mmCIF file of C-alpha atoms in Angstrom:
data_model
loop_
_atom_site.group_PDB
_atom_site.id
_atom_site.type_symbol
_atom_site.label_atom_id
_atom_site.label_comp_id
_atom_site.label_asym_id
_atom_site.label_seq_id
_atom_site.Cartn_x
_atom_site.Cartn_y
_atom_site.Cartn_z
ATOM 1 C CA MET A 1 0.000 0.000 0.000
ATOM 2 C CA ASN A 2 1.170 3.515 -0.901
ATOM 3 C CA PRO A 3 -1.736 5.805 -0.009
ATOM 4 C CA VAL A 4 -1.955 9.435 -1.086
ATOM 5 C CA ILE A 5 -4.458 12.254 -0.744
ATOM 6 C CA GLY A 6 -4.661 14.919 -3.421
ATOM 7 C CA LEU A 7 -5.824 18.402 -2.456
ATOM 8 C CA ASP A 8 -6.888 20.871 -5.113
ATOM 9 C CA VAL A 9 -6.585 24.050 -3.071
ATOM 10 C CA SER A 10 -8.608 27.176 -3.836
ATOM 11 C CA LYS A 11 -9.589 30.229 -1.808
ATOM 12 C CA GLY A 12 -11.202 29.105 1.440
ATOM 13 C CA GLU A 13 -11.644 25.427 0.536
ATOM 14 C CA SER A 14 -9.998 22.330 -0.948
ATOM 15 C CA GLN A 15 -11.221 19.416 -3.052
ATOM 16 C CA VAL A 16 -10.091 16.091 -1.572
ATOM 17 C CA GLN A 17 -9.403 12.824 -3.420
ATOM 18 C CA ALA A 18 -7.707 9.740 -1.955
ATOM 19 C CA PHE A 19 -5.913 6.760 -3.508
ATOM 20 C CA LEU A 20 -4.990 3.650 -1.507
ATOM 21 C CA ASP A 21 -2.467 2.636 -4.173
ATOM 22 C CA LYS A 22 -1.733 3.258 -7.832
ATOM 23 C CA GLY A 23 -4.970 2.923 -9.809
ATOM 24 C CA LYS A 24 -7.029 2.407 -6.637
ATOM 25 C CA PRO A 25 -9.069 5.533 -5.835
ATOM 26 C CA TYR A 26 -10.780 5.564 -2.465
ATOM 27 C CA ARG A 27 -14.307 6.989 -2.249
ATOM 28 C CA LYS A 28 -15.580 9.950 -4.235
ATOM 29 C CA SER A 29 -13.943 13.332 -3.928
ATOM 30 C CA PHE A 30 -15.427 15.927 -1.593
ATOM 31 C CA SER A 31 -14.639 19.485 -0.520
ATOM 32 C CA VAL A 32 -13.589 20.799 2.883
ATOM 33 C CA LYS A 33 -13.636 24.405 4.076
ATOM 34 C CA HIS A 34 -10.482 25.982 5.499
ATOM 35 C CA THR A 35 -12.130 26.391 8.886
ATOM 36 C CA LEU A 36 -11.586 24.546 12.167
ATOM 37 C CA ASP A 37 -14.571 22.273 11.490
ATOM 38 C CA GLY A 38 -13.506 21.693 7.892
ATOM 39 C CA LEU A 39 -9.921 20.817 8.815
ATOM 40 C CA ASP A 40 -11.193 18.537 11.603
ATOM 41 C CA SER A 41 -13.238 16.641 9.007
ATOM 42 C CA LEU A 42 -10.090 16.361 6.858
ATOM 43 C CA LEU A 43 -8.244 14.872 9.842
ATOM 44 C CA VAL A 44 -11.018 12.314 10.298
ATOM 45 C CA PHE A 45 -10.659 11.371 6.621
ATOM 46 C CA LEU A 46 -6.858 11.116 6.914
ATOM 47 C CA LYS A 47 -7.280 8.654 9.799
ATOM 48 C CA GLU A 48 -9.882 6.729 7.798
ATOM 49 C CA VAL A 49 -7.476 6.354 4.861
ATOM 50 C CA THR A 50 -4.716 5.285 7.282
ATOM 51 C CA LYS A 51 -6.968 2.544 8.668
ATOM 52 C CA ALA A 52 -7.967 1.413 5.152
ATOM 53 C CA SER A 53 -4.249 1.228 4.225
ATOM 54 C CA ASP A 54 -3.378 -1.175 7.060
ATOM 55 C CA GLY A 55 -2.052 1.594 9.297
ATOM 56 C CA MET A 56 0.098 3.367 6.681
ATOM 57 C CA LYS A 57 -0.184 7.143 6.881
ATOM 58 C CA PRO A 58 -1.051 8.737 3.521
ATOM 59 C CA SER A 59 1.133 11.393 1.941
ATOM 60 C CA VAL A 60 -0.652 14.584 0.919
ATOM 61 C CA ILE A 61 0.007 16.233 -2.445
ATOM 62 C CA LEU A 62 -1.074 19.775 -3.313
ATOM 63 C CA GLU A 63 -0.135 22.641 -5.603
ATOM 64 C CA SER A 64 1.678 25.739 -4.402
ATOM 65 C CA THR A 65 -1.026 28.418 -4.518
ATOM 66 C CA GLY A 66 0.459 31.535 -2.987
ATOM 67 C CA SER A 67 -1.292 32.117 0.335
ATOM 68 C CA TYR A 68 -4.398 29.935 -0.202
ATOM 69 C CA HIS A 69 -2.666 26.742 0.937
ATOM 70 C CA SER A 70 -1.292 28.274 4.182
ATOM 71 C CA PRO A 71 -4.096 27.034 6.526
ATOM 72 C CA VAL A 72 -3.847 23.505 5.124
ATOM 73 C CA VAL A 73 -0.041 23.382 5.316
ATOM 74 C CA GLN A 74 -0.014 24.648 8.904
ATOM 75 C CA PHE A 75 -2.647 22.051 9.801
ATOM 76 C CA LEU A 76 -0.609 19.219 8.195
ATOM 77 C CA ASP A 77 2.528 20.386 10.042
ATOM 78 C CA GLU A 78 0.674 20.368 13.360
ATOM 79 C CA GLN A 79 -0.722 16.881 12.706
ATOM 80 C CA ASP A 80 2.714 15.591 11.556
ATOM 81 C CA TYR A 81 1.654 14.495 8.062
ATOM 82 C CA VAL A 82 4.118 14.356 5.171
ATOM 83 C CA TYR A 83 3.048 16.630 2.325
ATOM 84 C CA ILE A 84 4.385 17.346 -1.160
ATOM 85 C CA MET A 85 4.168 20.846 -2.620
ATOM 86 C CA VAL A 86 4.013 20.688 -6.419
ATOM 87 C CA ASN A 87 4.969 23.504 -8.751
ATOM 88 C CA PRO A 88 1.832 24.457 -10.766
ATOM 89 C CA LEU A 89 3.894 24.132 -13.972
ATOM 90 C CA VAL A 90 4.485 20.433 -13.211
ATOM 91 C CA SER A 91 0.815 19.678 -12.527
ATOM 92 C CA HIS A 92 -0.253 21.701 -15.588
ATOM 93 C CA ARG A 93 2.113 19.685 -17.778
ATOM 94 C CA SER A 94 0.579 16.488 -16.392
ATOM 95 C CA ARG A 95 -2.969 17.686 -17.133
ATOM 96 C CA SER A 96 -1.996 18.740 -20.650
ATOM 97 C CA ALA A 97 -0.926 15.177 -21.434
ATOM 98 C CA ASN A 98 -4.592 14.089 -21.499
ATOM 99 C CA LEU A 99 -6.402 14.146 -24.850
ATOM 100 C CA ARG A 100 -9.633 15.378 -23.302
ATOM 101 C CA LYS A 101 -9.640 18.919 -22.023
ATOM 102 C CA VAL A 102 -11.358 18.778 -18.648
ATOM 103 C CA LYS A 103 -10.760 21.279 -15.847
ATOM 104 C CA THR A 104 -12.733 20.840 -12.633
ATOM 105 C CA ASP A 105 -11.707 20.707 -8.987
ATOM 106 C CA PRO A 106 -12.505 16.957 -8.566
ATOM 107 C CA VAL A 107 -10.549 16.125 -11.737
ATOM 108 C CA ASP A 108 -7.590 18.246 -10.595
ATOM 109 C CA ALA A 109 -7.497 16.493 -7.202
ATOM 110 C CA TYR A 110 -7.703 13.113 -8.983
ATOM 111 C CA GLN A 111 -4.841 14.024 -11.342
ATOM 112 C CA LEU A 112 -2.667 15.189 -8.445
ATOM 113 C CA CYS A 113 -2.966 11.681 -6.982
ATOM 114 C CA GLU A 114 -2.009 10.156 -10.343
ATOM 115 C CA LEU A 115 0.946 12.545 -10.562
ATOM 116 C CA PHE A 116 2.162 11.215 -7.197
ATOM 117 C CA TYR A 117 2.610 7.741 -8.704
ATOM 118 C CA LYS A 118 4.077 8.952 -12.021
ATOM 119 C CA GLU A 119 6.771 11.325 -10.782
ATOM 120 C CA GLU A 120 9.538 11.019 -8.207
ATOM 121 C CA LEU A 121 8.456 13.792 -5.858
ATOM 122 C CA GLU A 122 10.245 14.836 -2.690
ATOM 123 C CA PRO A 123 8.437 15.763 0.539
ATOM 124 C CA HIS A 124 8.266 19.491 1.218
ATOM 125 C CA ARG A 125 11.032 20.721 3.486
ATOM 126 C CA LYS A 126 9.695 23.011 6.146
ATOM 127 C CA ARG A 127 11.524 26.345 6.170
ATOM 128 C CA GLY A 128 12.785 28.010 9.332
ATOM 129 C CA ILE A 129 10.523 30.531 11.039
ATOM 130 C CA GLN A 130 13.309 33.132 11.113
ATOM 131 C CA LEU A 131 13.828 33.036 7.349
ATOM 132 C CA LEU A 132 10.091 33.025 6.675
ATOM 133 C CA ASN A 133 9.660 36.076 8.914
ATOM 134 C CA LEU A 134 12.484 37.797 7.036
ATOM 135 C CA ARG A 135 10.896 36.898 3.702
ATOM 136 C CA ASN A 136 7.533 38.312 4.799
ATOM 137 C CA LEU A 137 9.171 41.570 5.897
ATOM 138 C CA THR A 138 11.275 42.025 2.744
ATOM 139 C CA ARG A 139 8.292 41.303 0.501
ATOM 140 C CA GLN A 140 6.189 43.838 2.419
ATOM 141 C CA GLN A 141 9.022 46.345 2.086
ATOM 142 C CA GLU A 142 9.126 45.767 -1.670
ATOM 143 C CA ALA A 143 5.337 46.148 -1.976
ATOM 144 C CA ILE A 144 5.232 49.429 -0.020
ATOM 145 C CA SER A 145 8.276 50.776 -1.910
ATOM 146 C CA SER A 146 6.510 50.082 -5.204
ATOM 147 C CA VAL A 147 3.310 51.866 -4.140
ATOM 148 C CA SER A 148 5.348 54.732 -2.670
ATOM 149 C CA SER A 149 7.168 55.209 -5.985
ATOM 150 C CA GLU A 150 3.860 55.430 -7.841
ATOM 151 C CA THR A 151 2.572 57.996 -5.338
ATOM 152 C CA LYS A 152 5.742 60.077 -5.761
ATOM 153 C CA LEU A 153 5.203 60.127 -9.526
ATOM 154 C CA GLN A 154 1.666 61.433 -8.979
ATOM 155 C CA LEU A 155 3.035 64.055 -6.597
ATOM 156 C CA GLN A 156 5.634 65.170 -9.172
ATOM 157 C CA SER A 157 2.951 65.497 -11.852
ATOM 158 C CA LEU A 158 0.778 67.627 -9.581
ATOM 159 C CA LEU A 159 3.720 69.739 -8.417
ATOM 160 C CA ASP A 160 4.454 70.609 -12.062
ATOM 161 C CA GLN A 161 0.964 72.113 -12.257
ATOM 162 C CA VAL A 162 1.174 74.082 -9.012
ATOM 163 C CA PHE A 163 4.759 74.919 -7.995
ATOM 164 C CA PRO A 164 7.333 73.503 -10.491
ATOM 165 C CA GLU A 165 10.127 75.822 -9.304
ATOM 166 C CA TYR A 166 10.050 74.190 -5.858
ATOM 167 C CA ARG A 167 12.112 71.245 -7.158
ATOM 168 C CA GLY A 168 15.465 73.033 -6.739
ATOM 169 C CA VAL A 169 14.939 74.311 -3.197
ATOM 170 C CA PHE A 170 16.061 71.116 -1.416
ATOM 171 C CA SER A 171 18.594 68.605 -2.758
ATOM 172 C CA ASN A 172 16.133 65.785 -1.998
ATOM 173 C CA LEU A 173 12.551 66.632 -2.901
ATOM 174 C CA TYR A 174 11.247 63.722 -0.801
ATOM 175 C CA SER A 175 13.186 64.392 2.408
ATOM 176 C CA LYS A 176 11.004 64.866 5.478
ATOM 177 C CA VAL A 177 11.951 68.560 5.758
ATOM 178 C CA SER A 178 11.204 69.208 2.071
ATOM 179 C CA LEU A 179 7.802 67.513 2.179
ATOM 180 C CA LYS A 180 6.814 69.248 5.436
ATOM 181 C CA VAL A 181 7.750 72.663 3.989
ATOM 182 C CA LEU A 182 5.839 71.931 0.785
ATOM 183 C CA GLU A 183 2.839 70.773 2.816
ATOM 184 C CA ALA A 184 2.840 74.071 4.704
ATOM 185 C CA PHE A 185 3.537 76.238 1.609
ATOM 186 C CA PRO A 186 2.204 74.439 -1.496
ATOM 187 C CA THR A 187 1.828 77.602 -3.645
ATOM 188 C CA SER A 188 3.731 80.791 -4.501
ATOM 189 C CA GLU A 189 1.083 82.859 -2.747
ATOM 190 C CA SER A 190 1.448 80.978 0.529
ATOM 191 C CA VAL A 191 5.250 81.469 0.464
ATOM 192 C CA LEU A 192 5.200 85.164 -0.358
ATOM 193 C CA GLU A 193 2.567 85.907 2.303
ATOM 194 C CA VAL A 194 4.961 84.841 5.090
ATOM 195 C CA SER A 195 7.904 86.916 6.344
ATOM 196 C CA PHE A 196 11.472 85.773 5.761
ATOM 197 C CA THR A 197 12.022 85.372 9.531
ATOM 198 C CA ASP A 198 8.940 83.164 10.025
ATOM 199 C CA LEU A 199 9.935 81.053 7.041
ATOM 200 C CA THR A 200 13.480 80.601 8.387
ATOM 201 C CA ASN A 201 12.234 79.682 11.865
ATOM 202 C CA MET A 202 9.812 77.151 10.436
ATOM 203 C CA ILE A 203 12.535 75.423 8.354
ATOM 204 C CA SER A 204 14.955 75.521 11.305
ATOM 205 C CA SER A 205 12.392 73.855 13.598
ATOM 206 C CA LEU A 206 11.932 71.010 11.112
ATOM 207 C CA CYS A 207 15.656 70.239 10.958
ATOM 208 C CA SER A 208 17.341 71.001 14.285
ATOM 209 C CA SER A 209 20.534 69.194 13.238
ATOM 210 C CA ARG A 210 21.258 71.908 10.640
ATOM 211 C CA SER A 211 22.643 75.385 11.315
ATOM 212 C CA ASP A 212 20.615 78.610 11.257
ATOM 213 C CA GLN A 213 22.611 79.700 8.201
ATOM 214 C CA TRP A 214 21.422 76.619 6.313
ATOM 215 C CA ALA A 215 17.802 77.419 7.226
ATOM 216 C CA LYS A 216 18.262 81.014 5.990
ATOM 217 C CA GLU A 217 19.709 79.816 2.685
ATOM 218 C CA LYS A 218 16.760 77.450 2.142
ATOM 219 C CA ALA A 219 14.288 80.218 3.003
ATOM 220 C CA GLU A 220 15.945 82.507 0.438
ATOM 221 C CA LYS A 221 15.845 79.761 -2.195
ATOM 222 C CA LEU A 222 12.165 79.116 -1.459
ATOM 223 C CA ILE A 223 11.259 82.795 -1.843
ATOM 224 C CA GLU A 224 13.230 83.061 -5.098
ATOM 225 C CA ALA A 225 11.492 79.921 -6.401
ATOM 226 C CA ALA A 226 8.088 81.391 -5.487
ATOM 227 C CA ARG A 227 8.881 84.591 -7.398
ATOM 228 C CA ARG A 228 10.009 82.609 -10.490
ATOM 229 C CA ASN A 229 7.062 80.267 -10.382
ATOM 230 C CA PRO A 230 4.861 80.576 -13.530
ATOM 231 C CA PHE A 231 1.717 79.841 -11.464
ATOM 232 C CA GLN A 232 1.627 82.987 -9.301
ATOM 233 C CA GLN A 233 -2.107 82.574 -8.722
ATOM 234 C CA HIS A 234 -3.407 79.012 -8.611
ATOM 235 C CA MET A 235 -6.758 78.511 -10.314
ATOM 236 C CA TYR A 236 -7.651 75.084 -8.948
ATOM 237 C CA ASP A 237 -8.027 74.590 -5.201
ATOM 238 C CA SER A 238 -8.406 70.881 -5.932
ATOM 239 C CA HIS A 239 -4.734 70.740 -7.023
ATOM 240 C CA THR A 240 -3.568 72.180 -3.704
ATOM 241 C CA PHE A 241 -5.839 69.839 -1.756
ATOM 242 C CA ASN A 242 -4.656 66.777 -3.688
ATOM 243 C CA LEU A 243 -1.016 67.829 -3.343
ATOM 244 C CA LYS A 244 -1.328 67.950 0.448
ATOM 245 C CA ILE A 245 -3.029 64.549 0.467
ATOM 246 C CA LEU A 246 -0.226 62.990 -1.595
ATOM 247 C CA ILE A 247 2.445 64.566 0.632
ATOM 248 C CA SER A 248 0.740 63.084 3.688
ATOM 249 C CA ILE A 249 0.610 59.632 2.031
ATOM 250 C CA VAL A 250 4.293 59.735 1.021
ATOM 251 C CA LEU A 251 5.302 60.731 4.563
ATOM 252 C CA GLN A 252 3.294 57.802 5.958
ATOM 253 C CA TYR A 253 4.933 55.395 3.504
ATOM 254 C CA GLU A 254 8.392 56.668 4.445
ATOM 255 C CA GLU A 255 7.581 56.147 8.130
ATOM 256 C CA HIS A 256 6.397 52.573 7.491
ATOM 257 C CA LEU A 257 9.458 51.815 5.341
ATOM 258 C CA SER A 258 11.727 53.135 8.101
ATOM 259 C CA LYS A 259 10.068 50.807 10.652
ATOM 260 C CA LEU A 260 10.333 47.864 8.247
ATOM 261 C CA ALA A 261 14.018 48.583 7.584
ATOM 262 C CA ALA A 262 14.751 48.591 11.328
ATOM 263 C CA GLU A 263 12.821 45.325 11.851
ATOM 264 C CA ILE A 264 14.546 43.662 8.886
ATOM 265 C CA ASP A 265 17.970 44.782 10.077
ATOM 266 C CA ALA A 266 17.377 43.458 13.600
ATOM 267 C CA LEU A 267 16.137 40.082 12.326
ATOM 268 C CA ALA A 268 18.690 39.669 9.526
ATOM 269 C CA ASN A 269 21.664 40.296 11.831
ATOM 270 C CA GLU A 270 20.713 37.120 13.721
ATOM 271 C CA ILE A 271 21.046 35.029 10.531
ATOM 272 C CA GLU A 272 24.501 33.787 9.542
ATOM 273 C CA ALA A 273 23.667 33.570 5.813
ATOM 274 C CA TYR A 274 22.838 37.296 5.755
ATOM 275 C CA LYS A 275 26.288 38.265 7.017
ATOM 276 C CA ILE A 276 27.950 35.890 4.551
ATOM 277 C CA ILE A 277 26.067 37.284 1.546
ATOM 278 C CA GLN A 278 26.662 40.869 2.673
ATOM 279 C CA SER A 279 30.412 40.172 2.657
ATOM 280 C CA ILE A 280 30.289 40.134 -1.173
ATOM 281 C CA PRO A 281 31.282 43.614 -2.456
ATOM 282 C CA GLY A 282 28.379 45.454 -4.068
ATOM 283 C CA ILE A 283 25.683 43.776 -1.953
ATOM 284 C CA GLY A 284 24.165 46.098 0.633
ATOM 285 C CA GLU A 285 21.823 45.443 3.530
ATOM 286 C CA LYS A 286 18.535 45.562 1.600
ATOM 287 C CA ILE A 287 19.677 43.334 -1.281
ATOM 288 C CA ALA A 288 21.393 40.899 1.121
ATOM 289 C CA ALA A 289 18.214 40.542 3.191
ATOM 290 C CA THR A 290 16.126 39.850 0.064
ATOM 291 C CA ILE A 291 18.587 37.270 -1.326
ATOM 292 C CA THR A 292 18.864 35.532 2.061
ATOM 293 C CA SER A 293 15.106 35.315 2.623
ATOM 294 C CA GLU A 294 14.262 34.202 -0.933
ATOM 295 C CA ILE A 295 16.921 31.452 -1.058
ATOM 296 C CA GLY A 296 16.059 30.147 2.395
ATOM 297 C CA GLU A 297 18.060 27.190 3.655
ATOM 298 C CA ILE A 298 20.872 26.410 1.223
ATOM 299 C CA ASP A 299 20.480 22.691 2.056
ATOM 300 C CA ARG A 300 17.368 22.729 -0.136
ATOM 301 C CA PHE A 301 19.724 22.755 -3.134
ATOM 302 C CA ASN A 302 22.294 20.007 -3.740
ATOM 303 C CA HIS A 303 23.894 21.727 -6.743
ATOM 304 C CA PRO A 304 24.477 25.374 -7.731
ATOM 305 C CA LYS A 305 22.661 24.763 -11.047
ATOM 306 C CA LYS A 306 19.480 24.065 -9.067
ATOM 307 C CA LEU A 307 19.867 27.431 -7.363
ATOM 308 C CA VAL A 308 20.351 29.028 -10.812
ATOM 309 C CA ALA A 309 17.117 27.359 -11.969
ATOM 310 C CA PHE A 310 15.345 28.554 -8.813
ATOM 311 C CA ALA A 311 16.375 32.118 -9.704
ATOM 312 C CA GLY A 312 15.111 31.562 -13.264
ATOM 313 C CA THR A 313 18.366 32.714 -14.882
ATOM 314 C CA ASP A 314 19.153 29.423 -16.621
ATOM 315 C CA PRO A 315 18.980 29.584 -20.440
ATOM 316 C CA SER A 316 16.022 27.960 -22.176
ATOM 317 C CA VAL A 317 16.734 25.219 -24.721
ATOM 318 C CA TYR A 318 15.045 24.858 -28.096
ATOM 319 C CA SER A 319 15.936 22.108 -30.537
ATOM 320 C CA SER A 320 13.877 20.471 -33.278
ATOM 321 C CA GLY A 321 15.208 18.104 -35.935
ATOM 322 C CA ARG A 322 18.473 19.505 -37.251
ATOM 323 C CA PHE A 323 17.771 22.955 -35.865
ATOM 324 C CA THR A 324 19.202 24.027 -32.517
ATOM 325 C CA ALA A 325 18.630 27.591 -31.368
ATOM 326 C CA THR A 326 21.769 29.481 -30.389
ATOM 327 C CA GLN A 327 20.124 32.606 -28.993
ATOM 328 C CA ASN A 328 17.920 31.557 -26.090
ATOM 329 C CA LYS A 329 16.284 33.711 -23.438
ATOM 330 C CA ILE A 330 16.460 32.843 -19.746
ATOM 331 C CA THR A 331 13.575 30.734 -18.430
ATOM 332 C CA LYS A 332 12.312 33.247 -15.805
ATOM 333 C CA ARG A 333 10.521 30.352 -14.112
ATOM 334 C CA GLY A 334 12.006 30.849 -10.678
ATOM 335 C CA SER A 335 11.680 33.493 -7.994
ATOM 336 C CA ASN A 336 11.314 36.878 -9.680
ATOM 337 C CA ARG A 337 12.168 38.662 -6.409
ATOM 338 C CA LEU A 338 15.438 36.742 -6.110
ATOM 339 C CA ARG A 339 16.194 37.385 -9.780
ATOM 340 C CA ARG A 340 15.669 41.157 -9.400
ATOM 341 C CA ALA A 341 17.817 41.289 -6.248
ATOM 342 C CA LEU A 342 20.662 39.406 -7.949
ATOM 343 C CA TYR A 343 20.435 41.661 -11.001
ATOM 344 C CA MET A 344 20.715 44.752 -8.797
ATOM 345 C CA ALA A 345 23.610 43.163 -6.892
ATOM 346 C CA VAL A 346 25.509 42.669 -10.155
ATOM 347 C CA ARG A 347 24.787 46.218 -11.360
ATOM 348 C CA CYS A 348 26.087 47.583 -8.039
ATOM 349 C CA GLY A 349 29.092 45.247 -8.062
ATOM 350 C CA ILE A 350 30.395 46.190 -11.517
ATOM 351 C CA ARG A 351 29.791 49.906 -11.008
ATOM 352 C CA ASP A 352 32.691 52.304 -10.362
ATOM 353 C CA ALA A 353 33.182 52.772 -6.619
ATOM 354 C CA ARG A 354 34.272 56.414 -6.878
ATOM 355 C CA LYS A 355 31.931 59.411 -6.948
ATOM 356 C CA GLN A 356 34.367 61.458 -9.036
ATOM 357 C CA LYS A 357 36.873 60.019 -11.492
ATOM 358 C CA THR A 358 40.470 61.177 -11.109
ATOM 359 C CA THR A 359 41.892 58.715 -13.648
ATOM 360 C CA ASP A 360 40.529 56.482 -16.397
ATOM 361 C CA ASP A 361 41.269 53.357 -14.324
ATOM 362 C CA ILE A 362 38.193 51.371 -13.331
ATOM 363 C CA ILE A 363 37.921 50.674 -9.612
ATOM 364 C CA ALA A 364 34.771 48.576 -9.336
ATOM 365 C CA ARG A 365 33.058 47.708 -6.081
ATOM 366 C CA ASN A 366 33.534 44.022 -6.929
ATOM 367 C CA LYS A 367 36.805 43.682 -8.851
ATOM 368 C CA LYS A 368 36.378 39.965 -9.622
ATOM 369 C CA LEU A 369 32.868 40.433 -10.946
ATOM 370 C CA ARG A 370 33.916 43.432 -13.043
ATOM 371 C CA GLU A 371 36.753 41.408 -14.599
ATOM 372 C CA PHE A 372 34.308 38.649 -15.519
ATOM 373 C CA TYR A 373 31.863 41.205 -16.944
ATOM 374 C CA ASP A 374 34.611 42.852 -19.046
ATOM 375 C CA LYS A 375 35.680 39.434 -20.323
ATOM 376 C CA LYS A 376 32.141 38.699 -21.544
ATOM 377 C CA ARG A 377 31.878 42.122 -23.181
ATOM 378 C CA ASP A 378 35.222 41.594 -24.922
ATOM 379 C CA GLU A 379 33.827 38.322 -26.282
ATOM 380 C CA GLY A 380 31.123 40.381 -27.993
ATOM 381 C CA LYS A 381 28.299 39.628 -25.585
ATOM 382 C CA PRO A 382 25.530 42.288 -25.361
ATOM 383 C CA PHE A 383 25.119 44.159 -22.079
ATOM 384 C CA ARG A 384 22.180 42.143 -20.758
ATOM 385 C CA VAL A 385 23.755 38.814 -21.723
ATOM 386 C CA ALA A 386 26.963 39.792 -19.911
ATOM 387 C CA VAL A 387 25.001 40.876 -16.814
ATOM 388 C CA ILE A 388 23.025 37.599 -16.697
ATOM 389 C CA ALA A 389 26.315 35.695 -17.003
ATOM 390 C CA CYS A 390 27.524 37.710 -13.987
ATOM 391 C CA VAL A 391 24.293 36.873 -12.127
ATOM 392 C CA ASN A 392 24.940 33.153 -12.628
ATOM 393 C CA LYS A 393 28.563 33.600 -11.538
ATOM 394 C CA LEU A 394 27.308 35.408 -8.421
ATOM 395 C CA ILE A 395 24.841 32.580 -7.693
ATOM 396 C CA HIS A 396 27.696 30.045 -7.820
ATOM 397 C CA TRP A 397 29.696 32.215 -5.400
ATOM 398 C CA ILE A 398 26.733 32.527 -3.013
ATOM 399 C CA TYR A 399 26.149 28.765 -3.136
ATOM 400 C CA ALA A 400 29.822 28.015 -2.360
ATOM 401 C CA LEU A 401 29.964 30.585 0.449
ATOM 402 C CA LEU A 402 26.769 29.399 2.138
ATOM 403 C CA LYS A 403 27.770 25.735 1.858
ATOM 404 C CA SER A 404 31.235 26.356 3.312
ATOM 405 C CA LYS A 405 29.978 29.018 5.753
ATOM 406 C CA SER A 406 32.812 31.363 4.800
ATOM 407 C CA THR A 407 32.866 35.021 3.776
ATOM 408 C CA PHE A 408 33.842 36.403 0.377
ATOM 409 C CA GLN A 409 37.080 37.832 1.789
ATOM 410 C CA ASP A 410 38.129 34.334 2.896
ATOM 411 C CA ILE A 411 38.159 33.025 -0.694
ATOM 412 C CA ALA A 412 39.050 36.240 -2.574
#
């Protein structure tokens, strides 16, 4: 007996189908809700299948479905059942092999059971809570950063219609001081109505770490910008109202991102892999935290090529008859977050480390990576091809470092 239970997971419920052995389905499929009562009924069924299989506990097979499978997976962990998490691409390929095109939840659960007997599938390895917490935080940071960037673009567009000359007043338009000043004085009229002294005092109070002279210079710049502004009298009060709303939203996002950064830093510093990855020149705190959390335990991969495939930077292969393609794109079938982080790490690594060039010599942040990049470019490789080659080289380095638990300086 080799019993298995297939779960076709959807939002809030799962379709259940059991097999006692290959070609021996057990009972008709049924659905269970992802509630306490529903999961209790699933446990009763698991025990029933165990009894029907002469005491052998069934394995459970299900597709990875983002967050929908979380209640089921936590339940199976608590009840100490072995489960197999299948990539949706694998199960889709299995369904596509059938001549008849049928797509229903009972059929999907049935086919997951059949897939269990066809393929050599490994039980899902439970990831550490620390790394999962780090992954949740870095993904939330990425999501808020993305929304914040969109909001800043809206703010820029609106600023161009109200006070375009304000851009040059502060070196960073989105600094807390700059946004607070703009929130208080969103138009030329509001700036010119206030005295120079009041304006200076207001700016000084917002940034106590700066000198009074700095505050005076910013006040002068603000007044000059207000006088140059083409919109001396704003026609639309709605623009001013919306501008203040967007400023408030951006400030809130920046506050949340600051809290997330502190939480990520505190958690990541407890993880050895984070410190190892950060030892590679060109990889900063944010990128190191993302790479660490997305890779997880390095023991999940027994070869660096598997880590390359997980990142989705392995080249696709196309061959038919006598034709074999020579220009193939990367598969992009792995973790897109890991792929983006590695791409940024390479771009930072091969970049010149100096702010101002004094000679034509290249002093890259990561000398080894820059040498490899230059070699690929000298071979005639396009920019993106050379960068992806560097990404794969970086993945091999990360794999070796994490396996040996050594820093980049130890092997450089």
